[in-house]
């Protein structure tokens, strides 16, 4: 019995020696965060830079900060409804032909799926034995 207890305790001690660490978890997480960060942003507004940004800046940042856009995610239809709501209640003008450009931009860059709420599942995890010093 004593022998088994000693064996058990020793095993406990040694299991620490062979503790494994998931190194690639951190590497992969860093990559995900970096990928989210490499999108080009307009320094003035913080909005994603693309070919329709100038129109969104012209039509959408004179009454309020771009932060109201940045804080929201809607579908194309949802953005259209917001525009209609501002037109009905907050003196937003008719956007005319430019509405398509504005909606293209908002749908592409600020759709509900565009947010990285959670990193992708880890793949190809490489394990290694932790050296004891
Ligand atoms: C004529 C002024 C004006 C312009 C131009 C304007 N907005 Fe607004 N917008 C407002 C006002 C006023 C509010 C309400 C602010 C508040 O609640 O404090 C608002 C609110 C918002 C909100 C927040 C809505 C919510 O549910 O809280 C979003 C998103 C938004 N605007 C996007 C846009 C976009 C996109 C454009 C360009 C098409 C735009 N705005 C152009 C006046 C404007």
PDB file of N, CA and C and ligand atoms in Angstrom, residues 55-74 79 82-83 85-87 89-93 95 98-99 102-103 105-106, ligand 1:
ATOM      1  N   UNK A  55     -17.098  59.042 -50.429  1.00  0.00           N
ATOM      2  CA  UNK A  55     -18.523  59.378 -50.484  1.00  0.00           C
ATOM      3  C   UNK A  55     -19.168  59.288 -49.100  1.00  0.00           C
ATOM      4  N   UNK A  56     -18.760  58.266 -48.343  1.00  0.00           N
ATOM      5  CA  UNK A  56     -19.287  58.112 -46.989  1.00  0.00           C
ATOM      6  C   UNK A  56     -18.828  59.283 -46.117  1.00  0.00           C
ATOM      7  N   UNK A  57     -17.583  59.701 -46.306  1.00  0.00           N
ATOM      8  CA  UNK A  57     -17.106  60.853 -45.541  1.00  0.00           C
ATOM      9  C   UNK A  57     -17.918  62.104 -45.910  1.00  0.00           C
ATOM     10  N   UNK A  58     -18.198  62.238 -47.182  1.00  0.00           N
ATOM     11  CA  UNK A  58     -18.928  63.422 -47.630  1.00  0.00           C
ATOM     12  C   UNK A  58     -20.375  63.417 -47.119  1.00  0.00           C
ATOM     13  N   UNK A  59     -21.010  62.248 -47.143  1.00  0.00           N
ATOM     14  CA  UNK A  59     -22.437  62.191 -46.807  1.00  0.00           C
ATOM     15  C   UNK A  59     -22.718  61.906 -45.341  1.00  0.00           C
ATOM     16  N   UNK A  60     -21.777  61.319 -44.645  1.00  0.00           N
ATOM     17  CA  UNK A  60     -22.114  60.774 -43.323  1.00  0.00           C
ATOM     18  C   UNK A  60     -21.329  61.347 -42.155  1.00  0.00           C
ATOM     19  N   UNK A  61     -20.440  62.259 -42.369  1.00  0.00           N
ATOM     20  CA  UNK A  61     -19.657  62.712 -41.210  1.00  0.00           C
ATOM     21  C   UNK A  61     -19.795  64.211 -40.929  1.00  0.00           C
ATOM     22  N   UNK A  62     -20.763  64.862 -41.577  1.00  0.00           N
ATOM     23  CA  UNK A  62     -20.885  66.302 -41.312  1.00  0.00           C
ATOM     24  C   UNK A  62     -21.755  66.608 -40.094  1.00  0.00           C
ATOM     25  N   UNK A  63     -22.701  65.717 -39.769  1.00  0.00           N
ATOM     26  CA  UNK A  63     -23.567  65.977 -38.606  1.00  0.00           C
ATOM     27  C   UNK A  63     -23.009  65.347 -37.339  1.00  0.00           C
ATOM     28  N   UNK A  64     -22.426  64.177 -37.499  1.00  0.00           N
ATOM     29  CA  UNK A  64     -21.931  63.469 -36.311  1.00  0.00           C
ATOM     30  C   UNK A  64     -20.623  62.770 -36.636  1.00  0.00           C
ATOM     31  N   UNK A  65     -19.993  62.322 -35.589  1.00  0.00           N
ATOM     32  CA  UNK A  65     -18.709  61.645 -35.716  1.00  0.00           C
ATOM     33  C   UNK A  65     -18.870  60.304 -36.438  1.00  0.00           C
ATOM     34  N   UNK A  66     -17.802  59.863 -37.075  1.00  0.00           N
ATOM     35  CA  UNK A  66     -17.791  58.547 -37.709  1.00  0.00           C
ATOM     36  C   UNK A  66     -17.938  57.443 -36.667  1.00  0.00           C
ATOM     37  N   UNK A  67     -17.768  57.790 -35.412  1.00  0.00           N
ATOM     38  CA  UNK A  67     -17.896  56.776 -34.347  1.00  0.00           C
ATOM     39  C   UNK A  67     -19.286  56.154 -34.328  1.00  0.00           C
ATOM     40  N   UNK A  68     -20.293  56.895 -34.744  1.00  0.00           N
ATOM     41  CA  UNK A  68     -21.634  56.323 -34.799  1.00  0.00           C
ATOM     42  C   UNK A  68     -21.703  55.215 -35.844  1.00  0.00           C
ATOM     43  N   UNK A  69     -20.922  55.337 -36.906  1.00  0.00           N
ATOM     44  CA  UNK A  69     -20.863  54.265 -37.900  1.00  0.00           C
ATOM     45  C   UNK A  69     -20.037  53.108 -37.350  1.00  0.00           C
ATOM     46  N   UNK A  70     -18.880  53.450 -36.796  1.00  0.00           N
ATOM     47  CA  UNK A  70     -17.970  52.424 -36.285  1.00  0.00           C
ATOM     48  C   UNK A  70     -18.608  51.550 -35.193  1.00  0.00           C
ATOM     49  N   UNK A  71     -19.525  52.147 -34.446  1.00  0.00           N
ATOM     50  CA  UNK A  71     -20.124  51.420 -33.327  1.00  0.00           C
ATOM     51  C   UNK A  71     -21.263  50.510 -33.761  1.00  0.00           C
ATOM     52  N   UNK A  72     -21.618  50.542 -35.039  1.00  0.00           N
ATOM     53  CA  UNK A  72     -22.768  49.778 -35.495  1.00  0.00           C
ATOM     54  C   UNK A  72     -22.429  48.777 -36.586  1.00  0.00           C
ATOM     55  N   UNK A  73     -23.221  47.715 -36.646  1.00  0.00           N
ATOM     56  CA  UNK A  73     -23.130  46.719 -37.717  1.00  0.00           C
ATOM     57  C   UNK A  73     -24.549  46.422 -38.173  1.00  0.00           C
ATOM     58  N   UNK A  74     -24.806  46.670 -39.442  1.00  0.00           N
ATOM     59  CA  UNK A  74     -26.128  46.346 -39.975  1.00  0.00           C
ATOM     60  C   UNK A  74     -25.985  45.657 -41.328  1.00  0.00           C
ATOM     61  N   UNK A  79     -28.845  49.271 -42.855  1.00  0.00           N
ATOM     62  CA  UNK A  79     -28.239  50.593 -43.090  1.00  0.00           C
ATOM     63  C   UNK A  79     -29.198  51.513 -43.820  1.00  0.00           C
ATOM     64  N   UNK A  82     -31.624  52.883 -41.442  1.00  0.00           N
ATOM     65  CA  UNK A  82     -31.031  53.951 -40.624  1.00  0.00           C
ATOM     66  C   UNK A  82     -31.022  55.260 -41.403  1.00  0.00           C
ATOM     67  N   UNK A  83     -30.679  55.152 -42.676  1.00  0.00           N
ATOM     68  CA  UNK A  83     -30.653  56.350 -43.521  1.00  0.00           C
ATOM     69  C   UNK A  83     -32.065  56.946 -43.616  1.00  0.00           C
ATOM     70  N   UNK A  85     -34.428  56.604 -41.516  1.00  0.00           N
ATOM     71  CA  UNK A  85     -34.766  57.130 -40.180  1.00  0.00           C
ATOM     72  C   UNK A  85     -34.160  58.527 -39.978  1.00  0.00           C
ATOM     73  N   UNK A  86     -32.915  58.698 -40.409  1.00  0.00           N
ATOM     74  CA  UNK A  86     -32.281  60.016 -40.287  1.00  0.00           C
ATOM     75  C   UNK A  86     -32.939  61.016 -41.230  1.00  0.00           C
ATOM     76  N   UNK A  87     -33.359  60.510 -42.398  1.00  0.00           N
ATOM     77  CA  UNK A  87     -34.050  61.406 -43.336  1.00  0.00           C
ATOM     78  C   UNK A  87     -35.397  61.851 -42.760  1.00  0.00           C
ATOM     79  N   UNK A  89     -36.245  61.938 -39.476  1.00  0.00           N
ATOM     80  CA  UNK A  89     -36.198  62.597 -38.165  1.00  0.00           C
ATOM     81  C   UNK A  89     -35.077  63.604 -37.955  1.00  0.00           C
ATOM     82  N   UNK A  90     -34.032  63.507 -38.760  1.00  0.00           N
ATOM     83  CA  UNK A  90     -32.849  64.322 -38.457  1.00  0.00           C
ATOM     84  C   UNK A  90     -32.334  65.140 -39.643  1.00  0.00           C
ATOM     85  N   UNK A  91     -33.227  65.471 -40.548  1.00  0.00           N
ATOM     86  CA  UNK A  91     -32.872  66.349 -41.672  1.00  0.00           C
ATOM     87  C   UNK A  91     -31.776  65.823 -42.584  1.00  0.00           C
ATOM     88  N   UNK A  92     -31.600  64.516 -42.611  1.00  0.00           N
ATOM     89  CA  UNK A  92     -30.644  63.998 -43.596  1.00  0.00           C
ATOM     90  C   UNK A  92     -31.270  64.177 -44.982  1.00  0.00           C
ATOM     91  N   UNK A  93     -30.460  64.652 -45.899  1.00  0.00           N
ATOM     92  CA  UNK A  93     -30.939  64.922 -47.250  1.00  0.00           C
ATOM     93  C   UNK A  93     -31.071  63.641 -48.078  1.00  0.00           C
ATOM     94  N   UNK A  95     -29.954  61.127 -50.705  1.00  0.00           N
ATOM     95  CA  UNK A  95     -28.596  60.805 -51.151  1.00  0.00           C
ATOM     96  C   UNK A  95     -28.529  60.592 -52.660  1.00  0.00           C
ATOM     97  N   UNK A  98     -25.859  58.673 -55.013  1.00  0.00           N
ATOM     98  CA  UNK A  98     -24.728  58.311 -54.149  1.00  0.00           C
ATOM     99  C   UNK A  98     -25.123  57.296 -53.079  1.00  0.00           C
ATOM    100  N   UNK A  99     -26.444  57.074 -52.920  1.00  0.00           N
ATOM    101  CA  UNK A  99     -26.875  56.131 -51.887  1.00  0.00           C
ATOM    102  C   UNK A  99     -26.333  54.727 -52.155  1.00  0.00           C
ATOM    103  N   UNK A 102     -22.782  54.565 -50.924  1.00  0.00           N
ATOM    104  CA  UNK A 102     -22.755  54.564 -49.460  1.00  0.00           C
ATOM    105  C   UNK A 102     -23.156  53.188 -48.928  1.00  0.00           C
ATOM    106  N   UNK A 103     -24.222  52.616 -49.490  1.00  0.00           N
ATOM    107  CA  UNK A 103     -24.677  51.306 -49.035  1.00  0.00           C
ATOM    108  C   UNK A 103     -23.688  50.198 -49.398  1.00  0.00           C
ATOM    109  N   UNK A 105     -20.540  50.522 -49.554  1.00  0.00           N
ATOM    110  CA  UNK A 105     -19.455  50.672 -48.581  1.00  0.00           C
ATOM    111  C   UNK A 105     -19.846  50.097 -47.213  1.00  0.00           C
ATOM    112  N   UNK A 106     -21.017  50.485 -46.742  1.00  0.00           N
ATOM    113  CA  UNK A 106     -21.440  50.049 -45.406  1.00  0.00           C
ATOM    114  C   UNK A 106     -21.681  48.541 -45.357  1.00  0.00           C
TER     115      UNK A 106
HETATM  116  C1  LIG B   1     -28.141  65.755 -41.425  1.00  0.00           C
HETATM  117  C2  LIG B   1     -27.381  65.207 -40.354  1.00  0.00           C
HETATM  118  C3  LIG B   1     -26.916  63.760 -40.477  1.00  0.00           C
HETATM  119  C4  LIG B   1     -26.214  63.202 -41.511  1.00  0.00           C
HETATM  120  C5  LIG B   1     -25.660  63.858 -42.747  1.00  0.00           C
HETATM  121  C6  LIG B   1     -26.051  61.804 -41.162  1.00  0.00           C
HETATM  122  N1  LIG B   1     -26.603  61.549 -39.940  1.00  0.00           N
HETATM  123 FE1  LIG B   1     -26.489  59.816 -38.903  1.00  0.00          FE
HETATM  124  N2  LIG B   1     -27.473  60.645 -37.386  1.00  0.00           N
HETATM  125  C7  LIG B   1     -27.903  61.953 -37.312  1.00  0.00           C
HETATM  126  C8  LIG B   1     -28.502  62.197 -36.017  1.00  0.00           C
HETATM  127  C9  LIG B   1     -29.076  63.516 -35.545  1.00  0.00           C
HETATM  128  C10 LIG B   1     -28.392  60.996 -35.312  1.00  0.00           C
HETATM  129  C11 LIG B   1     -28.861  60.710 -33.886  1.00  0.00           C
HETATM  130  C12 LIG B   1     -27.688  60.993 -32.995  1.00  0.00           C
HETATM  131  C13 LIG B   1     -27.967  60.620 -31.588  1.00  0.00           C
HETATM  132  O1  LIG B   1     -28.852  59.808 -31.342  1.00  0.00           O
HETATM  133  O2  LIG B   1     -27.256  61.160 -30.741  1.00  0.00           O
HETATM  134  C14 LIG B   1     -27.731  60.044 -36.180  1.00  0.00           C
HETATM  135  C15 LIG B   1     -27.439  58.753 -35.825  1.00  0.00           C
HETATM  136  C16 LIG B   1     -26.757  57.859 -36.622  1.00  0.00           C
HETATM  137  C17 LIG B   1     -26.459  56.506 -36.247  1.00  0.00           C
HETATM  138  C18 LIG B   1     -26.805  55.839 -34.929  1.00  0.00           C
HETATM  139  C19 LIG B   1     -28.144  55.247 -35.078  1.00  0.00           C
HETATM  140  C20 LIG B   1     -28.637  54.586 -33.837  1.00  0.00           C
HETATM  141  O3  LIG B   1     -29.499  53.718 -33.979  1.00  0.00           O
HETATM  142  O4  LIG B   1     -28.177  54.932 -32.742  1.00  0.00           O
HETATM  143  C21 LIG B   1     -25.831  55.943 -37.298  1.00  0.00           C
HETATM  144  C22 LIG B   1     -25.322  54.514 -37.382  1.00  0.00           C
HETATM  145  C23 LIG B   1     -25.725  56.943 -38.329  1.00  0.00           C
HETATM  146  N3  LIG B   1     -26.289  58.097 -37.878  1.00  0.00           N
HETATM  147  C24 LIG B   1     -25.151  56.713 -39.552  1.00  0.00           C
HETATM  148  C25 LIG B   1     -25.112  57.672 -40.553  1.00  0.00           C
HETATM  149  C26 LIG B   1     -24.702  57.378 -41.902  1.00  0.00           C
HETATM  150  C27 LIG B   1     -24.235  56.030 -42.410  1.00  0.00           C
HETATM  151  C28 LIG B   1     -24.777  58.538 -42.584  1.00  0.00           C
HETATM  152  C29 LIG B   1     -24.493  58.762 -44.044  1.00  0.00           C
HETATM  153  C30 LIG B   1     -25.469  58.227 -44.964  1.00  0.00           C
HETATM  154  C31 LIG B   1     -25.272  59.559 -41.666  1.00  0.00           C
HETATM  155  N4  LIG B   1     -25.479  58.969 -40.450  1.00  0.00           N
HETATM  156  C32 LIG B   1     -25.450  60.877 -41.986  1.00  0.00           C
HETATM  157  C33 LIG B   1     -27.780  62.898 -38.291  1.00  0.00           C
HETATM  158  C34 LIG B   1     -27.134  62.723 -39.492  1.00  0.00           C
END
